[in-house]
């Protein structure tokens, strides 16, 4: 089983999210993917910094999606 981590950087102020970003590698289980999603989200918010996070009301959401044969072929 392959699990893909998809991250979305969003802004409440703008009312939208940037294009989804697929993490560079896949995961073998949901647990590992979820941990990586929370860690990556935290690191990115720290990287952006409090000024821009507060100004643009930024947040990150993510999804761990099982890649089926159909999804892998597209």
PDB file of C-alpha atoms in Angstrom:
ATOM      1  CA  UNK A   1       0.000   0.000   0.000  1.00  0.00           C
ATOM      2  CA  UNK A   2       1.269   3.468  -0.896  1.00  0.00           C
ATOM      3  CA  UNK A   3       0.025   6.510   0.971  1.00  0.00           C
ATOM      4  CA  UNK A   4       0.569   9.986  -0.496  1.00  0.00           C
ATOM      5  CA  UNK A   5       0.823  13.079   1.690  1.00  0.00           C
ATOM      6  CA  UNK A   6      -0.833  16.138   0.128  1.00  0.00           C
ATOM      7  CA  UNK A   7      -0.302  19.548   1.759  1.00  0.00           C
ATOM      8  CA  UNK A   8      -2.415  22.669   1.207  1.00  0.00           C
ATOM      9  CA  UNK A   9      -1.222  26.146   2.259  1.00  0.00           C
ATOM     10  CA  UNK A  10      -4.279  28.315   2.830  1.00  0.00           C
ATOM     11  CA  UNK A  11      -5.258  31.826   3.885  1.00  0.00           C
ATOM     12  CA  UNK A  12      -8.464  32.766   5.673  1.00  0.00           C
ATOM     13  CA  UNK A  13      -7.843  36.412   4.651  1.00  0.00           C
ATOM     14  CA  UNK A  14      -7.656  35.529   0.946  1.00  0.00           C
ATOM     15  CA  UNK A  15     -10.324  32.844   1.236  1.00  0.00           C
ATOM     16  CA  UNK A  16      -8.310  30.353  -0.788  1.00  0.00           C
ATOM     17  CA  UNK A  17      -5.550  27.755  -0.814  1.00  0.00           C
ATOM     18  CA  UNK A  18      -2.531  27.463  -3.077  1.00  0.00           C
ATOM     19  CA  UNK A  19      -2.261  24.474  -5.398  1.00  0.00           C
ATOM     20  CA  UNK A  20      -1.789  21.198  -3.523  1.00  0.00           C
ATOM     21  CA  UNK A  21       1.768  20.039  -2.910  1.00  0.00           C
ATOM     22  CA  UNK A  22       2.511  16.304  -2.971  1.00  0.00           C
ATOM     23  CA  UNK A  23       5.194  15.283  -0.491  1.00  0.00           C
ATOM     24  CA  UNK A  24       8.398  14.025  -2.096  1.00  0.00           C
ATOM     25  CA  UNK A  25       7.964  10.423  -1.009  1.00  0.00           C
ATOM     26  CA  UNK A  26       5.105   8.074  -0.249  1.00  0.00           C
ATOM     27  CA  UNK A  27       4.431   6.228   2.994  1.00  0.00           C
ATOM     28  CA  UNK A  28       3.680   2.605   3.736  1.00  0.00           C
ATOM     29  CA  UNK A  29       0.978   3.314   6.340  1.00  0.00           C
ATOM     30  CA  UNK A  30      -1.420   6.024   7.483  1.00  0.00           C
ATOM     31  CA  UNK A  31       0.305   6.477  10.847  1.00  0.00           C
ATOM     32  CA  UNK A  32       3.637   7.464   9.281  1.00  0.00           C
ATOM     33  CA  UNK A  33       1.905   9.753   6.804  1.00  0.00           C
ATOM     34  CA  UNK A  34      -0.105  11.503   9.517  1.00  0.00           C
ATOM     35  CA  UNK A  35       2.984  12.107  11.660  1.00  0.00           C
ATOM     36  CA  UNK A  36       4.848  13.515   8.664  1.00  0.00           C
ATOM     37  CA  UNK A  37       1.878  15.751   7.822  1.00  0.00           C
ATOM     38  CA  UNK A  38       1.782  17.290  11.290  1.00  0.00           C
ATOM     39  CA  UNK A  39       5.574  17.705  11.378  1.00  0.00           C
ATOM     40  CA  UNK A  40       5.713  19.263   7.893  1.00  0.00           C
ATOM     41  CA  UNK A  41       2.834  21.612   8.741  1.00  0.00           C
ATOM     42  CA  UNK A  42       4.541  22.786  11.915  1.00  0.00           C
ATOM     43  CA  UNK A  43       7.881  23.298  10.158  1.00  0.00           C
ATOM     44  CA  UNK A  44       6.250  25.306   7.350  1.00  0.00           C
ATOM     45  CA  UNK A  45       4.311  27.578   9.722  1.00  0.00           C
ATOM     46  CA  UNK A  46       7.534  28.250  11.664  1.00  0.00           C
ATOM     47  CA  UNK A  47       9.356  28.943   8.369  1.00  0.00           C
ATOM     48  CA  UNK A  48       6.679  31.419   7.255  1.00  0.00           C
ATOM     49  CA  UNK A  49       6.858  33.167  10.622  1.00  0.00           C
ATOM     50  CA  UNK A  50       4.381  34.895  12.900  1.00  0.00           C
ATOM     51  CA  UNK A  51       4.167  38.158  10.948  1.00  0.00           C
ATOM     52  CA  UNK A  52       2.883  36.616   7.700  1.00  0.00           C
ATOM     53  CA  UNK A  53       0.862  33.887   9.440  1.00  0.00           C
ATOM     54  CA  UNK A  54      -0.974  36.539  11.452  1.00  0.00           C
ATOM     55  CA  UNK A  55      -1.253  39.065   8.597  1.00  0.00           C
ATOM     56  CA  UNK A  56      -2.647  36.580   6.071  1.00  0.00           C
ATOM     57  CA  UNK A  57      -4.341  34.275   8.604  1.00  0.00           C
ATOM     58  CA  UNK A  58      -2.470  31.321   7.135  1.00  0.00           C
ATOM     59  CA  UNK A  59      -3.017  27.679   7.943  1.00  0.00           C
ATOM     60  CA  UNK A  60      -1.991  24.342   6.513  1.00  0.00           C
ATOM     61  CA  UNK A  61      -4.249  21.401   5.944  1.00  0.00           C
ATOM     62  CA  UNK A  62      -3.167  18.015   4.693  1.00  0.00           C
ATOM     63  CA  UNK A  63      -4.510  14.674   3.580  1.00  0.00           C
ATOM     64  CA  UNK A  64      -3.062  11.178   3.542  1.00  0.00           C
ATOM     65  CA  UNK A  65      -4.495   9.405   0.516  1.00  0.00           C
ATOM     66  CA  UNK A  66      -4.139   5.743  -0.333  1.00  0.00           C
ATOM     67  CA  UNK A  67      -2.911   5.434  -3.884  1.00  0.00           C
ATOM     68  CA  UNK A  68      -4.813   2.727  -5.720  1.00  0.00           C
ATOM     69  CA  UNK A  69      -3.736   1.300  -9.067  1.00  0.00           C
ATOM     70  CA  UNK A  70      -6.247   3.622 -10.779  1.00  0.00           C
ATOM     71  CA  UNK A  71      -4.739   6.709  -9.087  1.00  0.00           C
ATOM     72  CA  UNK A  72      -1.188   5.584  -9.843  1.00  0.00           C
ATOM     73  CA  UNK A  73      -1.982   5.280 -13.569  1.00  0.00           C
ATOM     74  CA  UNK A  74      -3.260   8.886 -13.869  1.00  0.00           C
TER      75      UNK A  74
END
